[in-house]
Amino acid sequence: MDNYFNAKLDFFRSLNKSDKKNKKAIINMDDVKGKEIAAIINNSVKLIKVGSNSENDYFIKEYNIKNNKIFITLVNKFNKKEYLLESLMHGEFNIINIAIAIATALELGININDIKKITIFILTAVLFTLGP
């Protein structure tokens, strides 16, 4: 696991040194290792924090797991928009994964309605592929 984390650190150190413009790092602040990564991000990179705490840039306001679905309310702290999301993914651990994926898409400028359409398409394709 240390090799995996060290590889992540190397990636973000490279991002810090990169000459590219509009660099962003989207980090899971609910994870101790995520906080370690956030600590090394320099001012040349826009740090976007995601997690359950309302101090994060995107935070999980609430979630519910019901009927094999995850329902999440994700809030963008800066524009105060709330995004209501539904996923067929299983497991509480996927809540932060979904939040990070949605925050990443939003930061890339993808409209929330398009994100929902893409998600439905991907899940349908996966279910079709894995189905009976």
XYZ file of N, CA, C and O in Angstrom:
528
model
N 0.820 -1.190 0.000
C 0.000 0.000 0.000
C 0.867 1.259 0.000
O 0.480 2.267 -0.559
N 2.030 1.169 0.628
C 2.928 2.325 0.645
C 3.366 2.702 -0.764
O 3.471 3.899 -1.076
N 3.625 1.710 -1.612
C 4.024 2.001 -2.995
C 2.921 2.735 -3.734
O 3.189 3.663 -4.509
N 1.681 2.330 -3.517
C 0.531 2.975 -4.154
C 0.440 4.435 -3.716
O 0.304 5.344 -4.539
N 0.531 4.671 -2.417
C 0.447 6.035 -1.899
C 1.628 6.878 -2.381
O 1.456 8.040 -2.769
N 2.808 6.306 -2.381
C 3.985 7.040 -2.858
C 3.857 7.409 -4.335
O 4.297 8.482 -4.763
N 3.241 6.538 -5.114
C 2.993 6.842 -6.526
C 2.037 8.025 -6.649
O 2.219 8.897 -7.505
N 1.019 8.061 -5.795
C 0.099 9.204 -5.787
C 0.840 10.493 -5.413
O 0.641 11.536 -6.035
N 1.671 10.415 -4.394
C 2.448 11.591 -3.994
C 3.326 12.078 -5.145
O 3.415 13.282 -5.405
N 3.970 11.145 -5.837
C 4.806 11.504 -6.988
C 3.985 12.203 -8.067
O 4.436 13.179 -8.667
N 2.781 11.693 -8.308
C 1.911 12.312 -9.305
C 1.615 13.766 -8.927
O 1.737 14.673 -9.759
N 1.239 14.007 -7.682
C 0.886 15.362 -7.275
C 2.109 16.271 -7.173
O 2.018 17.467 -7.450
N 3.260 15.727 -6.841
C 4.489 16.529 -6.887
C 4.795 16.953 -8.322
O 5.218 18.085 -8.576
N 4.571 16.046 -9.264
C 4.755 16.368 -10.686
C 3.769 17.436 -11.129
O 4.115 18.332 -11.903
N 2.546 17.335 -10.650
C 1.539 18.347 -10.970
C 1.972 19.715 -10.456
O 1.847 20.724 -11.159
N 2.514 19.763 -9.258
C 3.015 21.024 -8.695
C 4.071 21.661 -9.605
O 4.102 22.877 -9.770
N 4.936 20.835 -10.203
C 6.047 21.329 -11.015
C 5.661 21.602 -12.464
O 6.411 22.256 -13.195
N 4.516 21.107 -12.881
C 4.097 21.217 -14.269
C 3.862 22.670 -14.683
O 3.412 23.495 -13.885
N 4.168 22.975 -15.945
C 3.939 24.318 -16.489
C 2.530 24.485 -17.038
O 2.174 25.559 -17.523
N 1.733 23.448 -16.994
C 0.371 23.520 -17.524
C -0.454 24.549 -16.761
O -0.201 24.823 -15.596
N -1.463 25.089 -17.447
C -2.351 26.072 -16.827
C -3.612 25.376 -16.322
O -3.929 24.271 -16.743
N -4.323 26.050 -15.441
C -5.602 25.564 -14.917
C -5.494 24.180 -14.274
O -6.359 23.331 -14.458
N -4.427 23.979 -13.527
C -4.229 22.693 -12.854
C -5.161 22.597 -11.641
O -5.346 23.570 -10.914
N -5.744 21.416 -11.462
C -6.636 21.170 -10.338
C -6.291 19.835 -9.699
O -5.926 18.890 -10.385
N -6.436 19.787 -8.395
C -6.288 18.538 -7.644
C -7.553 18.354 -6.827
O -7.885 19.202 -5.994
N -8.281 17.290 -7.093
C -9.523 17.009 -6.383
C -9.237 15.895 -5.386
O -8.882 14.783 -5.774
N -9.364 16.232 -4.103
C -8.849 15.370 -3.043
C -9.954 14.965 -2.059
O -10.766 15.795 -1.643
N -9.936 13.700 -1.661
C -10.835 13.155 -0.642
C -10.311 13.560 0.729
O -9.333 13.003 1.225
N -10.985 14.506 1.355
C -10.535 14.999 2.649
C -11.057 14.168 3.821
O -10.711 14.435 4.968
N -11.866 13.152 3.537
C -12.307 12.234 4.596
C -11.253 11.167 4.871
O -11.378 10.400 5.819
N -10.228 11.127 4.042
C -9.173 10.122 4.145
C -7.896 10.767 4.675
O -7.501 11.842 4.205
N -7.261 10.127 5.624
C -6.014 10.659 6.202
C -4.962 10.871 5.115
O -4.269 11.896 5.092
N -4.842 9.916 4.207
C -3.858 10.031 3.122
C -4.223 11.180 2.184
O -3.351 11.847 1.647
N -5.519 11.420 1.992
C -5.957 12.553 1.187
C -5.501 13.866 1.805
O -5.059 14.788 1.099
N -5.577 13.952 3.098
C -5.118 15.167 3.794
C -3.608 15.346 3.632
O -3.121 16.466 3.480
N -2.868 14.239 3.634
C -1.422 14.312 3.405
C -1.127 14.821 1.997
O -0.213 15.631 1.803
N -1.898 14.353 1.035
C -1.713 14.813 -0.342
C -2.056 16.292 -0.444
O -1.308 17.072 -1.044
N -3.173 16.700 0.148
C -3.582 18.109 0.099
C -2.499 19.017 0.677
O -2.295 20.135 0.189
N -1.799 18.524 1.688
C -0.761 19.332 2.352
C 0.423 19.638 1.441
O 1.133 20.623 1.669
N 0.646 18.830 0.399
C 1.802 19.085 -0.476
C 1.435 19.896 -1.715
O 2.322 20.288 -2.471
N 0.151 20.166 -1.933
C -0.274 20.918 -3.117
C 0.166 22.366 -2.965
O -0.109 23.007 -1.953
N 0.843 22.886 -3.998
C 1.302 24.272 -3.914
C 0.291 25.221 -4.559
O -0.746 24.812 -5.073
N 0.607 26.523 -4.540
C -0.324 27.548 -5.020
C -0.542 27.542 -6.525
O -1.433 28.240 -7.014
N 0.243 26.783 -7.266
C 0.057 26.735 -8.719
C -1.078 25.787 -9.115
O -1.476 25.742 -10.271
N -1.595 25.067 -8.136
C -2.654 24.078 -8.372
C -3.878 24.479 -7.558
O -3.776 24.791 -6.371
N -5.040 24.483 -8.213
C -6.282 24.744 -7.491
C -6.657 23.474 -6.737
O -6.932 22.447 -7.335
N -6.647 23.564 -5.411
C -6.995 22.433 -4.560
C -8.502 22.423 -4.344
O -9.078 23.409 -3.875
N -9.138 21.337 -4.711
C -10.583 21.180 -4.546
C -10.798 20.030 -3.571
O -10.429 18.889 -3.842
N -11.380 20.385 -2.438
C -11.568 19.409 -1.366
C -12.985 18.842 -1.409
O -13.954 19.586 -1.534
N -13.066 17.506 -1.278
C -14.353 16.808 -1.277
C -14.416 15.945 -0.022
O -13.444 15.291 0.343
N -15.577 15.965 0.633
C -15.735 15.133 1.813
C -17.059 15.375 2.502
O -17.950 16.029 1.959
N -17.170 14.894 3.727
C -18.423 15.003 4.462
C -18.519 16.278 5.298
O -19.596 16.646 5.737
N -17.404 16.964 5.485
C -17.382 18.180 6.289
C -17.791 19.386 5.446
O -17.314 19.559 4.320
N -18.633 20.247 5.985
C -19.138 21.401 5.240
C -18.058 22.446 4.934
O -18.307 23.383 4.185
N -16.869 22.276 5.469
C -15.757 23.171 5.135
C -15.124 22.815 3.793
O -14.357 23.601 3.236
N -15.436 21.639 3.257
C -14.904 21.225 1.964
C -15.590 21.992 0.841
O -16.694 22.504 1.002
N -14.914 22.052 -0.318
C -15.476 22.751 -1.473
C -16.736 22.065 -1.979
O -17.697 22.719 -2.393
N -16.726 20.757 -2.003
C -17.904 19.942 -2.283
C -18.086 19.049 -1.069
O -17.161 18.352 -0.671
N -19.278 19.104 -0.479
C -19.479 18.263 0.692
C -20.783 17.480 0.597
O -21.750 17.916 -0.032
N -20.732 16.310 1.193
C -21.887 15.418 1.221
C -22.773 15.893 2.369
O -22.436 15.723 3.538
N -23.879 16.528 1.997
C -24.796 17.060 3.005
C -25.539 15.925 3.700
O -25.728 15.943 4.912
N -25.980 14.966 2.896
C -26.649 13.805 3.463
C -26.618 12.670 2.448
O -26.410 12.901 1.259
N -26.818 11.489 2.958
C -26.916 10.328 2.075
C -27.847 9.311 2.708
O -28.103 9.332 3.906
N -28.352 8.448 1.856
C -29.259 7.415 2.299
C -29.039 6.196 1.417
O -28.859 6.339 0.213
N -29.042 5.037 2.000
C -28.950 3.796 1.228
C -30.271 3.065 1.415
O -30.656 2.737 2.545
N -30.964 2.876 0.285
C -32.290 2.276 0.362
C -32.579 1.515 -0.929
O -32.279 1.990 -2.016
N -33.138 0.339 -0.805
C -33.516 -0.481 -1.962
C -32.354 -0.675 -2.938
O -32.519 -0.519 -4.148
N -31.172 -0.986 -2.401
C -29.973 -1.217 -3.223
C -29.563 -0.003 -4.049
O -28.964 -0.141 -5.113
N -29.893 1.178 -3.574
C -29.480 2.419 -4.227
C -28.877 3.352 -3.189
O -29.222 3.298 -2.010
N -27.993 4.204 -3.674
C -27.414 5.238 -2.827
C -27.990 6.577 -3.286
O -27.957 6.900 -4.477
N -28.507 7.354 -2.354
C -29.009 8.697 -2.624
C -28.106 9.684 -1.887
O -27.881 9.536 -0.687
N -27.578 10.659 -2.619
C -26.621 11.603 -2.048
C -27.058 13.025 -2.367
O -27.487 13.311 -3.491
N -26.913 13.902 -1.384
C -27.045 15.336 -1.634
C -25.633 15.910 -1.516
O -25.033 15.888 -0.442
N -25.111 16.367 -2.655
C -23.770 16.937 -2.719
C -23.915 18.444 -2.887
O -24.679 18.913 -3.733
N -23.188 19.215 -2.081
C -23.289 20.675 -2.106
C -21.966 21.272 -2.576
O -20.898 20.873 -2.122
N -22.062 22.243 -3.501
C -20.913 23.051 -3.900
C -20.901 24.256 -2.967
O -21.817 25.084 -2.996
N -19.886 24.358 -2.134
C -19.822 25.400 -1.116
C -19.812 26.800 -1.727
O -20.380 27.733 -1.162
N -19.195 26.960 -2.892
C -19.012 28.292 -3.453
C -20.263 28.855 -4.105
O -20.586 30.021 -3.926
N -20.977 28.035 -4.867
C -22.186 28.557 -5.508
C -23.460 28.112 -4.794
O -24.552 28.426 -5.235
N -23.298 27.390 -3.703
C -24.414 26.930 -2.856
C -25.391 26.003 -3.569
O -26.489 25.770 -3.092
N -25.006 25.450 -4.720
C -25.889 24.526 -5.428
C -25.860 23.169 -4.750
O -24.813 22.703 -4.305
N -27.037 22.557 -4.706
C -27.166 21.204 -4.181
C -27.488 20.269 -5.340
O -28.345 20.577 -6.161
N -26.791 19.165 -5.399
C -26.990 18.173 -6.443
C -27.534 16.902 -5.806
O -26.900 16.339 -4.905
N -28.705 16.491 -6.253
C -29.316 15.265 -5.745
C -28.947 14.135 -6.688
O -29.247 14.180 -7.881
N -28.280 13.139 -6.162
C -27.735 12.066 -6.980
C -28.276 10.718 -6.526
O -28.535 10.511 -5.346
N -28.412 9.836 -7.489
C -28.871 8.480 -7.214
C -27.943 7.527 -7.935
O -27.585 7.750 -9.087
N -27.538 6.467 -7.253
C -26.624 5.508 -7.856
C -27.027 4.085 -7.514
O -27.529 3.814 -6.425
N -26.767 3.192 -8.454
C -26.989 1.771 -8.227
C -25.761 1.080 -7.641
O -25.780 -0.126 -7.400
N -24.690 1.845 -7.422
C -23.488 1.261 -6.830
C -23.802 0.837 -5.399
O -24.592 1.475 -4.711
N -23.169 -0.221 -4.962
C -23.418 -0.746 -3.622
C -22.283 -0.371 -2.683
O -21.148 -0.183 -3.090
N -22.608 -0.254 -1.416
C -21.595 -0.056 -0.386
C -21.440 1.389 0.024
O -21.381 2.281 -0.810
N -21.362 1.570 1.317
C -21.199 2.918 1.867
C -19.894 3.565 1.414
O -19.819 4.778 1.249
N -18.860 2.749 1.182
C -17.574 3.286 0.742
C -17.687 3.995 -0.610
O -16.855 4.831 -0.943
N -18.696 3.657 -1.393
C -18.862 4.283 -2.706
C -19.430 5.697 -2.632
O -19.391 6.424 -3.620
N -19.938 6.097 -1.488
C -20.511 7.438 -1.359
C -19.461 8.491 -1.670
O -19.696 9.392 -2.471
N -18.289 8.393 -1.080
C -17.237 9.380 -1.350
C -16.726 9.237 -2.782
O -16.419 10.238 -3.444
N -16.659 8.014 -3.300
C -16.219 7.817 -4.686
C -17.166 8.516 -5.660
O -16.724 9.166 -6.614
N -18.459 8.385 -5.421
C -19.450 9.044 -6.270
C -19.308 10.563 -6.157
O -19.316 11.275 -7.160
N -19.176 11.057 -4.940
C -19.043 12.503 -4.720
C -17.819 13.056 -5.451
O -17.890 14.114 -6.088
N -16.701 12.360 -5.383
C -15.480 12.810 -6.054
C -15.658 12.770 -7.571
O -15.243 13.704 -8.276
N -16.286 11.728 -8.076
C -16.517 11.627 -9.526
C -17.404 12.767 -10.015
O -17.114 13.396 -11.049
N -18.456 13.067 -9.286
C -19.366 14.145 -9.679
C -18.661 15.492 -9.573
O -18.772 16.334 -10.472
N -17.935 15.728 -8.502
C -17.202 16.994 -8.342
C -16.196 17.170 -9.479
O -16.047 18.271 -10.021
N -15.518 16.095 -9.859
C -14.548 16.149 -10.951
C -15.236 16.545 -12.255
O -14.779 17.438 -12.973
N -16.350 15.900 -12.556
C -17.089 16.220 -13.786
C -17.568 17.665 -13.770
O -17.452 18.383 -14.775
N -18.091 18.114 -12.642
C -18.551 19.506 -12.545
C -17.391 20.476 -12.731
O -17.526 21.502 -13.414
N -16.247 20.171 -12.144
C -15.069 21.030 -12.289
C -14.567 21.059 -13.728
O -13.961 22.035 -14.159
N -14.824 20.005 -14.475
C -14.458 19.965 -15.894
C -15.479 20.705 -16.763
O -15.315 20.789 -17.973
N -16.529 21.216 -16.127
C -17.524 21.998 -16.844
C -18.669 21.184 -17.423
O -19.443 21.687 -18.236
N -18.794 19.941 -16.997
C -19.875 19.091 -17.501
C -21.151 19.408 -16.726
O -21.154 19.457 -15.498
N -22.231 19.614 -17.440
C -23.527 19.939 -16.861
C -24.054 18.749 -16.065
O -23.922 17.600 -16.496
N -24.695 19.027 -14.938
C -25.186 17.953 -14.063
C -26.175 17.038 -14.781
O -26.175 15.821 -14.554
N -26.995 17.581 -15.673
C -27.942 16.728 -16.402
C -27.213 15.765 -17.334
O -27.618 14.617 -17.492
N -26.126 16.243 -17.946
C -25.316 15.360 -18.792
C -24.619 14.296 -17.952
O -24.494 13.149 -18.376
N -24.173 14.682 -16.754
C -23.537 13.713 -15.856
C -24.524 12.604 -15.517
O -24.188 11.423 -15.559
N -25.748 12.981 -15.212
C -26.770 11.987 -14.867
C -27.059 11.071 -16.056
O -27.206 9.863 -15.899
N -27.128 11.635 -17.266
C -27.376 10.819 -18.461
C -26.235 9.840 -18.696
O -26.456 8.667 -18.999
N -25.012 10.326 -18.578
C -23.836 9.474 -18.779
C -23.825 8.349 -17.748
O -23.567 7.196 -18.073
N -24.135 8.692 -16.505
C -24.148 7.695 -15.430
C -25.171 6.610 -15.714
O -24.890 5.423 -15.565
N -26.358 7.010 -16.146
C -27.402 6.029 -16.472
C -26.940 5.145 -17.620
O -27.088 3.926 -17.583
N -26.331 5.742 -18.646
C -25.851 4.974 -19.796
C -24.790 3.958 -19.365
O -24.846 2.791 -19.722
N -23.822 4.408 -18.579
C -22.737 3.521 -18.137
C -23.294 2.383 -17.288
O -22.951 1.221 -17.489
N -24.166 2.717 -16.331
C -24.719 1.668 -15.478
C -25.564 0.689 -16.270
O -25.522 -0.511 -16.030
N -26.321 1.189 -17.239
C -27.130 0.303 -18.074
C -26.226 -0.628 -18.879
O -26.480 -1.812 -18.968
N -25.157 -0.075 -19.439
C -24.219 -0.894 -20.234
C -23.563 -1.943 -19.357
O -23.427 -3.102 -19.753
N -23.167 -1.559 -18.155
C -22.520 -2.508 -17.247
C -23.507 -3.591 -16.829
O -23.199 -4.784 -16.845
N -24.728 -3.179 -16.461
C -25.723 -4.165 -16.048
C -26.078 -5.107 -17.186
O -26.268 -6.294 -16.992
N -26.132 -4.561 -18.406
C -26.422 -5.393 -19.567
C -25.297 -6.397 -19.789
O -25.518 -7.555 -20.050
N -24.067 -5.923 -19.662
C -22.909 -6.780 -19.865
C -22.812 -7.862 -18.788
O -22.496 -9.005 -19.065
N -23.095 -7.483 -17.550
C -22.973 -8.419 -16.442
C -24.243 -9.210 -16.180
O -24.228 -10.146 -15.399
N -25.311 -8.823 -16.829
C -26.614 -9.449 -16.591
C -26.662 -10.902 -17.004
O -25.683 -11.476 -17.500
N -27.853 -11.509 -16.822
C -28.013 -12.951 -17.101
C -27.811 -13.313 -18.556
O -27.893 -12.591 -19.438
